[in-house]
Coordinates of C-alpha atoms in Angstrom, one line a residue:
M1103 CA 0.0 0.0 0.0
R1104 CA 1.3 3.5 -1.0
Y1105 CA -0.5 6.7 -0.3
G1106 CA -3.4 4.6 1.0
F1107 CA -4.0 2.8 -2.3
V1108 CA -4.2 -1.0 -2.5
K1109 CA -4.0 -2.5 -6.0
V1110 CA -6.7 -5.2 -6.4
A1111 CA -7.9 -7.4 -9.2
A1112 CA -11.0 -9.2 -10.1
A1113 CA -10.1 -12.2 -12.4
V1114 CA -12.3 -14.5 -14.5
P1115 CA -10.4 -17.5 -15.8
A1116 CA -11.4 -19.8 -18.6
V1117 CA -12.6 -23.1 -17.1
K1118 CA -13.5 -26.6 -18.1
V1119 CA -16.0 -28.2 -15.9
A1120 CA -14.4 -30.9 -13.7
D1121 CA -11.0 -30.5 -15.4
V1122 CA -8.9 -29.3 -12.4
A1123 CA -5.6 -29.6 -14.3
Y1124 CA -6.8 -27.2 -17.0
N1125 CA -8.3 -24.8 -14.5
V1126 CA -5.1 -24.7 -12.5
Q1127 CA -3.2 -23.7 -15.6
Q1128 CA -5.7 -20.9 -16.3
I1129 CA -5.6 -19.6 -12.7
E1130 CA -1.8 -19.7 -12.7
S1131 CA -1.7 -17.6 -15.9
L1132 CA -3.9 -14.9 -14.3
I1133 CA -1.8 -15.0 -11.1
A1134 CA 1.4 -14.4 -13.1
Q1135 CA -0.2 -11.5 -15.0
A1136 CA -1.5 -9.9 -11.8
E1137 CA 1.8 -10.3 -10.0
G1138 CA 3.6 -8.7 -13.0
R1139 CA 1.2 -5.7 -12.8
G1140 CA 1.9 -5.3 -9.1
V1141 CA -1.5 -6.5 -7.9
E1142 CA -1.5 -7.0 -4.1
L1143 CA -4.9 -8.7 -3.8
M1144 CA -6.8 -10.8 -6.4
V1145 CA -10.1 -12.6 -6.2
L1146 CA -11.3 -15.4 -8.6
P1147 CA -14.8 -16.9 -9.0
E1148 CA -16.6 -19.3 -6.8
L1149 CA -15.5 -23.0 -7.2
C1150 CA -13.3 -21.9 -10.1
L1151 CA -10.8 -24.7 -9.4
T1152 CA -13.4 -27.4 -10.4
G1153 CA -16.0 -25.3 -12.2
Y1154 CA -19.1 -24.2 -10.4
S1155 CA -21.6 -26.3 -12.5
C1156 CA -20.3 -29.8 -11.6
Q1157 CA -23.5 -30.6 -9.8
D1158 CA -23.5 -34.2 -8.6
L1159 CA -19.9 -34.6 -9.6
F1160 CA -19.2 -32.9 -6.3
K1161 CA -20.1 -36.2 -4.7
Q1162 CA -17.2 -37.9 -6.5
Q1163 CA -14.1 -38.4 -4.3
A1164 CA -11.9 -38.3 -7.4
L1165 CA -13.0 -34.7 -8.1
L1166 CA -12.5 -33.6 -4.5
D1167 CA -9.0 -35.2 -4.4
R1168 CA -8.1 -33.4 -7.6
A1169 CA -9.3 -30.1 -6.1
E1170 CA -7.0 -30.5 -3.1
Q1171 CA -4.1 -31.5 -5.4
G1172 CA -4.9 -28.4 -7.5
A1173 CA -4.7 -26.2 -4.4
M1174 CA -1.3 -27.7 -3.7
L1175 CA -0.1 -26.9 -7.2
L1176 CA -1.3 -23.3 -6.7
L1177 CA 0.5 -23.0 -3.4
D1178 CA 3.7 -24.3 -5.0
F1179 CA 3.3 -21.9 -8.0
T1180 CA 3.0 -18.9 -5.7
R1181 CA 5.9 -19.8 -3.4
K1182 CA 8.0 -16.9 -4.6
L1183 CA 5.1 -14.5 -5.3
D1184 CA 3.9 -11.7 -3.0
I1185 CA 0.4 -11.5 -4.4
I1186 CA -2.5 -12.6 -2.2
T1187 CA -4.8 -14.9 -4.2
V1188 CA -8.4 -15.9 -3.3
F1189 CA -10.0 -18.7 -5.3
G1190 CA -13.0 -21.0 -4.9
L1191 CA -12.9 -24.8 -4.3
P1192 CA -14.8 -27.6 -2.5
V1193 CA -13.3 -28.6 0.9
V1194 CA -14.2 -31.5 3.1
I1195 CA -14.2 -30.6 6.8
N1196 CA -15.1 -33.1 9.5
G1197 CA -17.0 -35.3 6.9
L1198 CA -19.1 -32.4 5.4
L1199 CA -18.5 -30.7 2.1
Y1200 CA -18.2 -26.9 2.0
N1201 CA -18.2 -24.4 -0.8
C1202 CA -15.1 -22.4 0.2
A1203 CA -12.7 -19.6 -0.5
A1204 CA -9.0 -20.4 -0.1
I1205 CA -6.6 -17.5 0.6
I1206 CA -3.0 -18.1 -0.4
Q1207 CA 0.2 -16.1 -0.5
A1208 CA 3.8 -17.1 -1.1
G1209 CA 3.2 -20.8 -0.9
Q1210 CA 1.2 -20.5 2.4
L1211 CA -2.5 -21.3 3.0
L1212 CA -3.6 -18.3 5.0
G1213 CA -7.1 -19.5 5.5
I1214 CA -10.3 -21.2 4.3
V1215 CA -13.7 -19.4 4.4
P1216 CA -16.8 -21.5 3.9
K1217 CA -19.9 -20.1 2.3
T1218 CA -22.7 -19.2 4.7
Y1219 CA -25.9 -18.9 2.6
L1220 CA -26.6 -21.6 0.1
P1221 CA -29.3 -21.0 -2.6
N1222 CA -31.8 -23.9 -2.9
Y1223 CA -34.3 -22.5 -5.3
G1224 CA -34.8 -22.1 -9.1
E1225 CA -31.8 -23.6 -10.9
F1226 CA -29.6 -23.6 -7.8
Y1227 CA -29.6 -26.5 -5.3
E1228 CA -26.4 -26.1 -3.4
K1229 CA -27.8 -27.7 -0.3
R1230 CA -27.8 -30.9 -2.3
W1231 CA -24.0 -31.0 -2.2
F1232 CA -22.8 -28.5 0.4
A1233 CA -23.1 -27.7 4.1
S1234 CA -23.4 -24.1 5.3
A1235 CA -20.7 -22.3 7.4
Q1236 CA -23.5 -22.2 10.1
D1237 CA -23.1 -26.0 10.3
L1238 CA -19.4 -25.8 11.1
N1239 CA -17.8 -26.1 14.4
P1240 CA -14.4 -24.3 14.8
T1241 CA -11.7 -26.9 14.0
D1242 CA -8.1 -27.3 12.8
I1243 CA -7.7 -29.3 9.6
Y1244 CA -4.8 -30.3 7.3
F1245 CA -5.6 -29.4 3.7
A1246 CA -3.3 -29.2 0.7
G1247 CA -0.4 -30.1 2.8
S1248 CA -1.0 -27.2 5.2
P1249 CA -2.5 -26.9 8.7
V1250 CA -5.3 -24.4 8.8
H1251 CA -7.9 -23.2 11.3
V1252 CA -11.5 -23.1 10.0
T1253 CA -14.2 -21.3 11.8
P1254 CA -17.8 -20.1 11.1
E1255 CA -17.1 -16.7 12.7
P1256 CA -16.0 -13.7 10.6
Q1257 CA -12.5 -14.1 9.4
L1258 CA -10.3 -11.1 8.7
F1259 CA -7.0 -11.2 6.8
V1260 CA -4.4 -8.5 7.6
T1261 CA -1.7 -7.6 5.2
A1262 CA 1.8 -6.4 6.2
D1263 CA 0.6 -2.9 5.6
G1264 CA -2.3 -3.3 8.0
V1265 CA -5.0 -3.5 5.3
K1266 CA -7.8 -5.8 6.4
F1267 CA -9.9 -7.8 4.0
G1268 CA -12.6 -10.5 4.3
C1269 CA -14.4 -12.9 1.9
E1270 CA -18.0 -13.8 1.2
I1271 CA -19.3 -16.1 -1.5
C1272 CA -22.0 -15.2 -4.0
E1273 CA -25.4 -15.7 -2.3
D1274 CA -23.9 -14.3 0.9
V1275 CA -24.3 -10.8 -0.3
W1276 CA -27.9 -11.4 -1.3
A1277 CA -28.8 -12.3 2.2
P1278 CA -30.7 -9.8 4.5
I1279 CA -27.6 -9.6 6.7
P1280 CA -24.6 -10.4 4.6
P1281 CA -21.4 -11.6 6.2
S1282 CA -19.7 -8.5 4.8
N1283 CA -21.7 -6.4 7.3
N1284 CA -19.9 -8.1 10.2
L1285 CA -16.6 -8.2 8.3
A1286 CA -16.7 -4.4 7.7
L1287 CA -17.8 -3.6 11.2
A1288 CA -14.9 -5.8 12.5
G1289 CA -12.5 -3.7 10.5
A1290 CA -12.4 -5.1 6.9
D1291 CA -11.4 -2.3 4.5
I1292 CA -12.0 -4.5 1.4
I1293 CA -14.6 -7.3 0.8
L1294 CA -13.9 -10.0 -1.8
N1295 CA -16.8 -11.8 -3.3
L1296 CA -16.3 -15.1 -5.2
S1297 CA -19.4 -15.6 -7.2
A1298 CA -21.1 -17.8 -9.8
S1299 CA -24.2 -15.8 -10.7
D1300 CA -26.1 -16.7 -13.8
E1301 CA -27.4 -14.2 -16.3
L1302 CA -31.1 -13.4 -16.5
I1303 CA -32.8 -10.4 -18.1
G1304 CA -32.6 -7.5 -15.7
K1305 CA -30.5 -9.3 -13.1
H1306 CA -27.2 -7.6 -14.0
A1307 CA -28.5 -4.1 -13.3
Y1308 CA -29.9 -5.3 -10.0
L1309 CA -26.6 -7.0 -9.1
K1310 CA -24.6 -3.8 -9.7
S1311 CA -27.1 -1.8 -7.6
L1312 CA -26.8 -4.4 -4.8
L1313 CA -23.0 -4.4 -4.8
A1314 CA -22.9 -0.6 -5.0
Q1315 CA -25.3 -0.4 -2.0
Q1316 CA -23.4 -2.9 0.0
S1317 CA -20.1 -1.2 -0.7
A1318 CA -21.6 2.1 0.4
R1319 CA -23.4 0.7 3.5
T1320 CA -20.2 -0.9 4.7
I1321 CA -17.9 2.0 3.5
S1322 CA -15.6 -0.5 1.9
G1323 CA -13.9 -1.5 -1.2
Y1324 CA -15.8 -4.4 -2.9
V1325 CA -14.2 -6.7 -5.4
Y1326 CA -16.5 -9.1 -7.2
A1327 CA -15.5 -11.9 -9.6
S1328 CA -18.1 -14.3 -11.1
C1329 CA -17.6 -17.3 -13.3
G1330 CA -18.0 -17.0 -17.1
F1331 CA -17.3 -18.7 -20.4
G1332 CA -16.6 -22.4 -19.9
E1333 CA -19.2 -23.2 -17.3
S1334 CA -21.9 -25.6 -18.3
S1335 CA -24.7 -23.9 -20.3
Q1336 CA -27.1 -26.9 -19.7
D1337 CA -29.7 -24.7 -18.0
T1338 CA -27.9 -21.5 -17.2
V1339 CA -25.4 -19.1 -18.8
Y1340 CA -22.7 -17.3 -16.8
G1341 CA -21.6 -13.9 -18.1
G1342 CA -18.2 -13.5 -16.3
N1343 CA -18.7 -10.3 -14.3
A1344 CA -15.6 -8.6 -12.9
L1345 CA -16.5 -5.5 -10.8
I1346 CA -14.7 -3.3 -8.4
F1347 CA -16.5 -0.8 -6.2
E1348 CA -15.4 1.8 -3.7
N1349 CA -17.9 3.2 -1.2
G1350 CA -20.8 2.8 -3.6
H1351 CA -19.0 3.9 -6.7
L1352 CA -18.2 1.5 -9.6
I1353 CA -14.6 2.2 -10.5
T1354 CA -13.9 -0.8 -12.8
E1355 CA -16.1 -3.1 -14.8
G1356 CA -15.1 -6.0 -17.1
S1357 CA -16.7 -7.2 -20.3
R1358 CA -19.7 -9.5 -19.9
F1359 CA -20.0 -12.6 -22.0
S1360 CA -16.3 -12.4 -22.9
F1361 CA -14.9 -15.6 -24.4
Q1362 CA -11.5 -14.7 -23.1
P1363 CA -10.1 -14.7 -19.5
Q1364 CA -10.3 -11.3 -17.8
L1365 CA -8.1 -9.5 -15.4
Q1366 CA -9.6 -6.2 -14.2
V1367 CA -7.1 -4.1 -12.1
N1368 CA -7.6 -0.9 -10.1
Q1369 CA -6.6 0.7 -6.9
I1370 CA -8.9 1.1 -3.8
D1371 CA -8.2 4.1 -1.6
V1372 CA -8.2 2.6 1.8
E1373 CA -7.2 5.9 3.4
K1374 CA -10.3 7.5 2.0
L1375 CA -12.5 4.7 3.3
R1376 CA -11.0 4.9 6.8
S1377 CA -11.5 8.7 6.8
E1378 CA -15.2 8.2 5.9
R1379 CA -15.6 5.7 8.7
R1380 CA -14.0 7.9 11.3
V1381 CA -16.5 10.7 10.8
N1382 CA -19.5 8.5 10.4
T1383 CA -20.9 8.2 13.9
T1384 CA -23.5 5.7 12.8
F1385 CA -20.8 3.3 11.5
I1386 CA -18.8 3.9 14.7
N1387 CA -21.8 3.0 16.9
A1388 CA -22.7 -0.1 14.8
Q1389 CA -19.2 -1.6 15.1
R1390 CA -19.1 -1.3 18.9
H1391 CA -19.3 -5.1 19.5
A1392 CA -18.0 -6.4 16.2
H1393 CA -15.2 -9.0 16.3
A1394 CA -13.5 -11.4 13.9
H1395 CA -10.8 -14.0 13.8
E1396 CA -7.7 -12.4 12.3
N1397 CA -5.1 -14.1 10.0
V1398 CA -1.8 -12.3 9.3
C1399 CA -0.4 -12.2 5.7
K1400 CA 3.2 -12.3 4.8
A1401 CA 5.3 -9.1 4.5
V1402 CA 6.2 -8.2 0.9
A1403 CA 8.9 -6.2 -0.8
P1404 CA 8.0 -2.6 -1.7
K1405 CA 7.0 -2.1 -5.3
E1406 CA 7.2 0.8 -7.6
F1407 CA 4.0 2.9 -7.3
E1408 CA 1.9 4.3 -10.1
L1409 CA -1.5 5.8 -9.7
L1410 CA -3.8 4.0 -12.0
R1411 CA -7.1 5.7 -11.3
E1412 CA -8.5 8.6 -13.2
I1413 CA -8.9 11.6 -10.9
D1414 CA -11.6 14.2 -11.7
P1415 CA -10.0 17.7 -11.7
H1416 CA -13.3 19.2 -10.7
P1417 CA -14.7 17.1 -7.9
F1418 CA -17.4 19.6 -7.0
I1419 CA -18.9 19.7 -10.5
P1420 CA -21.8 17.3 -11.2
K1421 CA -21.2 14.8 -14.0
T1422 CA -22.6 15.7 -17.4
E1423 CA -25.4 13.1 -17.3
N1424 CA -27.0 14.6 -14.2
M1425 CA -25.8 18.2 -14.5
A1426 CA -29.2 19.8 -14.8
E1427 CA -30.7 17.8 -12.0
S1428 CA -27.8 18.5 -9.7
C1429 CA -27.8 22.3 -10.5
E1430 CA -31.5 22.4 -9.8
E1431 CA -31.1 20.6 -6.5
I1432 CA -28.3 23.0 -5.4
L1433 CA -30.4 26.0 -6.3
N1434 CA -33.4 24.6 -4.4
I1435 CA -31.3 24.1 -1.3
Q1436 CA -30.1 27.7 -1.4
V1437 CA -33.6 29.0 -2.1
A1438 CA -35.1 26.9 0.7
G1439 CA -32.6 28.2 3.2
L1440 CA -33.1 31.9 2.3
A1441 CA -36.8 31.5 2.1
K1442 CA -37.0 30.0 5.6
R1443 CA -34.9 32.9 7.0
L1444 CA -37.1 35.5 5.3
Y1445 CA -40.2 33.8 6.5
H1446 CA -38.9 33.5 10.0
I1447 CA -38.1 37.2 10.4
N1448 CA -41.1 38.3 8.5
A1449 CA -39.0 40.2 6.0
E1450 CA -40.3 41.2 2.6
K1451 CA -37.2 43.0 1.4
A1452 CA -33.6 42.0 0.8
V1453 CA -30.5 44.0 -0.1
I1454 CA -27.7 42.7 -2.3
G1455 CA -24.6 44.3 -3.6
I1456 CA -24.5 43.5 -7.3
S1457 CA -21.0 43.8 -8.9
G1458 CA -21.6 42.1 -12.2
G1459 CA -19.5 39.1 -11.0
L1460 CA -20.3 35.5 -10.6
D1461 CA -21.0 35.4 -6.8
S1462 CA -23.4 38.3 -6.6
T1463 CA -25.1 37.1 -9.7
L1464 CA -25.8 33.7 -8.2
A1465 CA -26.9 35.3 -4.9
L1466 CA -29.4 37.5 -6.8
L1467 CA -30.7 34.6 -8.8
V1468 CA -31.3 32.6 -5.6
T1469 CA -33.0 35.6 -3.9
V1470 CA -35.3 36.1 -6.9
K1471 CA -36.3 32.4 -6.8
A1472 CA -36.9 32.7 -3.0
F1473 CA -39.1 35.7 -3.4
D1474 CA -41.1 33.9 -6.1
K1475 CA -41.5 30.9 -3.9
L1476 CA -42.8 33.0 -1.1
G1477 CA -45.1 35.1 -3.4
I1478 CA -43.2 38.3 -2.6
D1479 CA -42.9 41.1 -5.2
R1480 CA -39.4 41.1 -6.7
K1481 CA -39.3 44.9 -6.3
G1482 CA -38.7 44.0 -2.6
I1483 CA -35.2 42.9 -3.7
I1484 CA -33.0 46.0 -3.6
G1485 CA -30.0 45.5 -5.9
I1486 CA -27.3 48.0 -5.3
T1487 CA -24.4 48.6 -7.6
M1488 CA -21.6 50.5 -6.0
P1489 CA -19.0 51.6 -8.5
G1490 CA -15.6 52.5 -7.1
F1491 CA -12.0 53.2 -8.3
G1492 CA -11.7 49.8 -10.1
T1493 CA -15.1 49.3 -11.5
T1494 CA -15.2 48.7 -15.3
D1495 CA -17.9 49.5 -17.7
R1496 CA -18.3 45.8 -18.5
T1497 CA -19.2 44.7 -15.0
H1498 CA -21.2 47.8 -14.2
N1499 CA -23.3 47.4 -17.3
N1500 CA -23.8 43.7 -16.7
A1501 CA -24.9 44.4 -13.1
V1502 CA -27.5 47.0 -14.2
K1503 CA -28.8 44.8 -17.1
L1504 CA -29.1 41.8 -14.9
M1505 CA -31.2 43.6 -12.3
E1506 CA -33.4 45.2 -14.9
T1507 CA -33.9 41.8 -16.6
L1508 CA -34.9 40.2 -13.3
G1509 CA -37.3 43.0 -12.4
V1510 CA -35.7 43.9 -9.0
T1511 CA -35.3 47.4 -7.6
V1512 CA -32.1 49.0 -9.0
R1513 CA -30.0 51.5 -7.1
E1514 CA -26.6 52.9 -7.8
I1515 CA -24.5 54.4 -5.0
S1516 CA -20.9 55.4 -5.9
I1517 CA -18.4 54.8 -3.1
A1518 CA -15.7 57.1 -4.6
K1519 CA -16.6 60.3 -2.6
A1520 CA -17.1 58.5 0.7
V1521 CA -13.9 56.5 0.4
T1522 CA -11.9 59.6 -0.6
Q1523 CA -13.1 61.3 2.5
H1524 CA -12.3 58.2 4.5
F1525 CA -8.7 58.2 3.2
E1526 CA -8.4 61.9 4.3
D1527 CA -9.8 61.0 7.7
I1528 CA -7.3 58.2 8.3
G1529 CA -4.4 59.9 6.6
H1530 CA -4.0 57.5 3.7
N1531 CA -2.5 58.4 0.4
P1532 CA -5.0 57.4 -2.3
K1533 CA -2.1 56.8 -4.7
Q1534 CA -0.9 54.0 -2.5
H1535 CA -2.8 51.0 -3.8
D1536 CA -2.2 48.7 -0.8
I1537 CA -4.4 46.6 1.4
T1538 CA -5.8 49.7 3.2
Y1539 CA -6.8 51.1 -0.2
E1540 CA -8.6 47.9 -1.1
N1541 CA -10.3 47.1 2.2
S1542 CA -11.6 50.6 2.7
Q1543 CA -13.6 50.2 -0.4
A1544 CA -14.9 46.8 0.6
R1545 CA -16.0 48.0 4.0
E1546 CA -17.7 51.1 2.6
R1547 CA -19.8 48.9 0.4
T1548 CA -20.8 46.6 3.3
Q1549 CA -21.7 49.7 5.4
I1550 CA -23.9 50.9 2.6
L1551 CA -25.7 47.5 2.3
M1552 CA -26.2 47.2 6.1
D1553 CA -27.5 50.8 6.5
V1554 CA -29.9 50.5 3.5
A1555 CA -31.1 47.2 5.0
N1556 CA -31.8 49.0 8.3
K1557 CA -33.6 51.8 6.5
E1558 CA -35.7 49.4 4.4
N1559 CA -36.3 46.8 7.2
A1560 CA -34.6 44.3 5.0
I1561 CA -32.0 41.5 5.2
V1562 CA -28.5 41.7 3.6
V1563 CA -27.9 38.7 1.5
G1564 CA -24.2 37.7 1.4
T1565 CA -22.5 36.8 -1.8
G1566 CA -19.2 35.2 -0.6
D1567 CA -18.5 31.6 -1.6
L1568 CA -16.9 28.5 -0.1
S1569 CA -13.6 29.0 -2.0
E1570 CA -13.2 32.6 -0.7
L1571 CA -13.9 31.4 2.8
A1572 CA -11.3 28.7 2.6
L1573 CA -8.6 31.1 1.3
G1574 CA -9.7 34.0 3.5
W1575 CA -10.1 36.0 0.2
A1576 CA -12.6 38.5 1.8
T1577 CA -12.2 41.7 3.7
Y1578 CA -12.9 41.1 7.4
N1579 CA -16.2 42.9 8.2
G1580 CA -16.4 43.9 4.6
D1581 CA -17.7 41.5 2.0
H1582 CA -17.0 38.8 4.6
M1583 CA -20.1 39.9 6.5
S1584 CA -23.9 39.7 5.8
M1585 CA -27.1 38.6 7.4
Y1586 CA -27.4 35.4 5.5
G1587 CA -24.8 34.0 3.1
V1588 CA -26.5 32.0 0.4
N1589 CA -23.2 31.0 -1.3
A1590 CA -21.3 29.9 1.7
G1591 CA -21.5 26.2 0.8
V1592 CA -20.8 26.6 -2.9
P1593 CA -17.2 26.7 -4.3
K1594 CA -16.2 29.0 -7.1
T1595 CA -16.0 26.4 -9.8
L1596 CA -19.5 25.2 -9.1
I1597 CA -20.9 28.8 -9.1
R1598 CA -19.7 29.2 -12.6
H1599 CA -21.7 26.1 -13.6
L1600 CA -24.8 27.1 -11.7
V1601 CA -24.8 30.5 -13.4
S1602 CA -24.2 28.8 -16.8
Y1603 CA -27.2 26.5 -16.1
V1604 CA -29.5 29.4 -15.3
A1605 CA -28.2 31.3 -18.4
G1606 CA -29.2 28.3 -20.5
E1607 CA -32.7 28.5 -19.0
M1608 CA -33.1 32.2 -19.4
A1609 CA -31.2 32.5 -22.7
T1610 CA -29.7 35.9 -21.7
E1611 CA -26.5 37.3 -23.1
T1612 CA -25.8 39.2 -19.8
L1613 CA -25.5 36.0 -17.8
L1614 CA -23.2 34.4 -20.4
D1615 CA -21.0 37.4 -20.4
I1616 CA -20.8 37.4 -16.6
V1617 CA -19.7 33.7 -16.8
D1618 CA -16.9 34.8 -19.2
T1619 CA -15.8 37.8 -17.1
P1620 CA -12.4 37.4 -15.3
I1621 CA -12.9 37.0 -11.5
S1622 CA -11.9 40.2 -9.8
P1623 CA -12.7 42.3 -6.7
E1624 CA -12.2 45.4 -8.9
L1625 CA -10.5 47.4 -6.1
I1626 CA -7.6 48.5 -8.2
P1627 CA -8.1 51.0 -11.1
A1628 CA -8.6 49.4 -14.6
D1629 CA -5.8 49.4 -17.2
E1630 CA -5.4 52.1 -19.9
N1631 CA -8.0 50.3 -22.0
G1632 CA -10.6 50.2 -19.3
Q1633 CA -10.2 46.5 -18.8
I1634 CA -10.0 44.6 -15.5
K1635 CA -6.4 44.9 -14.2
Q1636 CA -6.7 43.1 -10.8
K1637 CA -7.4 39.4 -11.6
T1638 CA -8.0 37.3 -8.5
E1639 CA -6.5 34.1 -9.9
D1640 CA -3.3 35.9 -10.7
L1641 CA -2.9 36.9 -7.1
V1642 CA -4.3 33.9 -5.1
G1643 CA -4.1 31.1 -7.6
P1644 CA -6.4 29.3 -10.0
Y1645 CA -9.7 28.5 -8.3
E1646 CA -9.9 25.1 -10.0
L1647 CA -6.7 24.1 -8.2
H1648 CA -7.8 25.5 -4.9
D1649 CA -11.3 23.9 -5.1
F1650 CA -9.5 20.6 -5.8
F1651 CA -7.3 21.1 -2.7
I1652 CA -10.3 22.1 -0.6
Y1653 CA -12.2 19.0 -1.5
Y1654 CA -9.5 16.5 -0.6
F1655 CA -8.2 18.5 2.4
L1656 CA -11.6 18.9 4.0
R1657 CA -13.6 15.9 2.8
Y1658 CA -11.0 13.2 3.6
G1659 CA -8.2 15.0 5.6
F1660 CA -5.6 14.0 3.0
S1661 CA -2.0 15.1 3.6
P1662 CA -0.3 17.6 1.2
S1663 CA 1.7 14.8 -0.4
K1664 CA -1.4 12.8 -1.3
I1665 CA -3.2 15.8 -2.5
F1666 CA -0.2 16.6 -4.7
L1667 CA -0.2 13.1 -6.1
L1668 CA -3.9 13.3 -7.0
A1669 CA -3.5 16.8 -8.4
K1670 CA -0.7 15.7 -10.7
K1671 CA -2.9 12.9 -12.0
A1672 CA -5.8 15.3 -12.5
F1673 CA -4.0 18.3 -14.0
C1674 CA -0.6 17.3 -15.3
T1675 CA -1.8 14.7 -17.8
A1676 CA -3.8 15.2 -20.9
S1677 CA -7.5 14.1 -21.0
P1678 CA -8.6 12.3 -24.2
V1679 CA -12.2 12.3 -22.7
E1680 CA -12.3 16.1 -22.3
G1681 CA -10.1 16.6 -25.3
R1682 CA -7.6 18.8 -23.5
D1683 CA -3.9 18.9 -22.9
A1684 CA -2.3 19.0 -19.4
L1685 CA -3.6 22.0 -17.5
Y1686 CA -0.7 22.7 -15.1
D1687 CA 2.9 21.6 -14.4
E1688 CA 4.1 20.1 -11.1
A1689 CA 5.8 23.3 -10.1
T1690 CA 2.6 25.3 -10.5
I1691 CA 0.6 22.8 -8.4
K1692 CA 3.2 22.8 -5.7
K1693 CA 3.3 26.6 -5.5
W1694 CA -0.5 27.0 -5.1
L1695 CA -0.8 24.0 -2.8
T1696 CA 1.7 25.7 -0.5
V1697 CA -0.3 29.0 -0.7
F1698 CA -3.5 27.1 0.0
C1699 CA -2.1 25.5 3.2
R1700 CA -0.7 28.8 4.5
R1701 CA -3.8 30.8 3.8
F1702 CA -6.2 28.2 5.0
F1703 CA -4.6 28.2 8.5
T1704 CA -4.0 31.9 8.8
Q1705 CA -7.5 32.9 7.7
Q1706 CA -9.5 30.7 10.1
F1707 CA -10.4 33.7 12.2
K1708 CA -12.7 35.0 9.4
R1709 CA -14.5 31.7 9.3
S1710 CA -15.0 31.6 13.1
C1711 CA -17.5 34.4 12.8
M1712 CA -19.0 33.9 9.4
P1713 CA -22.8 34.4 8.9
D1714 CA -25.4 31.7 8.7
G1715 CA -25.7 30.0 5.3
P1716 CA -26.9 26.7 3.8
K1717 CA -24.7 23.7 3.3
V1718 CA -25.3 22.3 -0.2
G1719 CA -22.6 19.5 -0.5
S1720 CA -20.4 17.2 1.5
V1721 CA -17.9 20.1 2.3
S1722 CA -18.8 23.0 4.5
L1723 CA -16.8 25.5 6.6
S1724 CA -19.5 26.6 9.0
P1725 CA -18.0 26.9 12.5
R1726 CA -21.3 25.7 13.8
G1727 CA -21.3 22.5 11.9
D1728 CA -18.7 20.9 9.7
W1729 CA -15.5 22.7 10.5
R1730 CA -14.2 23.7 13.9
M1731 CA -10.6 24.8 14.1
P1732 CA -8.6 27.1 16.4
S1733 CA -7.7 30.4 14.7
D1734 CA -4.1 30.2 16.0
A1735 CA -3.2 26.6 14.8
S1736 CA 0.2 26.4 13.2
F1737 CA 0.5 25.8 9.5
A1738 CA 4.2 24.9 9.7
P1739 CA 4.0 21.1 9.4
W1740 CA 1.7 21.3 6.3
V1741 CA 3.8 24.0 4.6
K1742 CA 7.0 22.1 5.4
E1743 CA 5.5 19.0 3.7
C1744 CA 4.6 21.1 0.7
E1745 CA 8.1 22.5 0.4
G1746 CA 9.5 18.9 0.4
L1747 CA 7.4 17.7 -2.5

């Protein structure tokens, strides 16, 4: 395991029913391929050593003897291999025959796990041949030349890296309480399922849904291998499913009905799974009395690490297939939060500062929808544009056009005169474009909004977003403050998509131009051509990078080194799917990751007193809910790790 990733494989060999010698050769071939690809843990189908569909041939001692001999051959084959292999075979224990999983590594038989739930309906009559694990008394047996303890209680296997995995067999996962429930609660990070599930119309979709749900419910990695071509087609057909899930998400899927052996390889992020479990109090409470028998695997030599998984560079952005539905849901959450606040305080007016930028645009759109939901006249929304020393014609015109299009009350209050007087009062040279020059303008705007709200018996709707809160990119008691911050749970990259979504609905050029406008606080005078000179992303870094850092830093608590690893995969490689070249080089990512870590720690004091606002996703910085942090915590260890990348 490196960076928390474990390389796993779901393998589907070619089989010949009752031909153990042939099946051993096919399994050995897949083991060799997997070992060559650095796989740490591989699962094969149920009874793959003999073939699942042997039926009454399982009563033949000759077949059972050959199965044991086949297991001995596999043990010998793996004697110098590190890979942990799990395969299915019949095993006689105390005079009863069991459908089992054998776990082997480096020539050692680490354990045998019997199947618990045996189907005895339709085309499956396993109880005709096999006993259930529930019929088993704990015992020590000698199998395939190896002593092994067999027990009906949950069995965990622990790798040298401390990764824990357990096995269940086919029908087990279809039971009301699958063995994997107990295995996960006892600490299993990964569940392996050896299966022999036949194909029926509609069954495959249900199977994938079942495995996704089980993976999500147990917050585990789930690796599933089911038998395929070569099994008897007398009454059933087996499609050869190879599936890998991680916490409810399908990350790898093989080809069904393939006539060739399959080896599906991917990496499961065990560190992410453990992070999810630590913060899930329901999981913590459920595992209170869980226990399992543990078997220790052999230590292995370190292998070269390469991240196989594709990493989404924009984790906050909904996927294309459900973009509209997700955008509508996010807007509804924001609207419902603001509407409740307006209703609770009996307010029929709201004040918003409209800059012509993304954040204030989204806040205005949400407010309009909230007023419409409550049946309040949109004229009760007082949109105020407050041009200052850095305001450009483009943003000013867009602000006015947007408000006019939406039918809200439009007001314009220039801050130039008031701020000039303020500079004189505090003795600041207006030619000195420093932080005082900038923040004085931001605080003047907030004072105007607050005072107009008092005068109109209204509420000030905040426009600041999650990305700005994480970076502290807000003037304390300036744009940092409001009476309800509707964008507090929405990162900058997502705001752009939300506004684009509404623009598509409204078909307005103003919204489309706002989406294309460079992000800027416009606190520094424009250039000689009247264009925006102060671009936020030139100063603080690209928001798509910072949103990526925010997601993995807050959602999973990943270290800078792991975030850097993921960011390199997401941004430093070309994407054929998106049709783009690499977005950033490693030096750029390292630079802004260091900036992020430093700013995130030093700016906590702004988040400690942030206004109320709705949470819309899995990441939030509310000091009353998701994120509680001392304002004087040291950033030194994180920055030091960044500098060493």
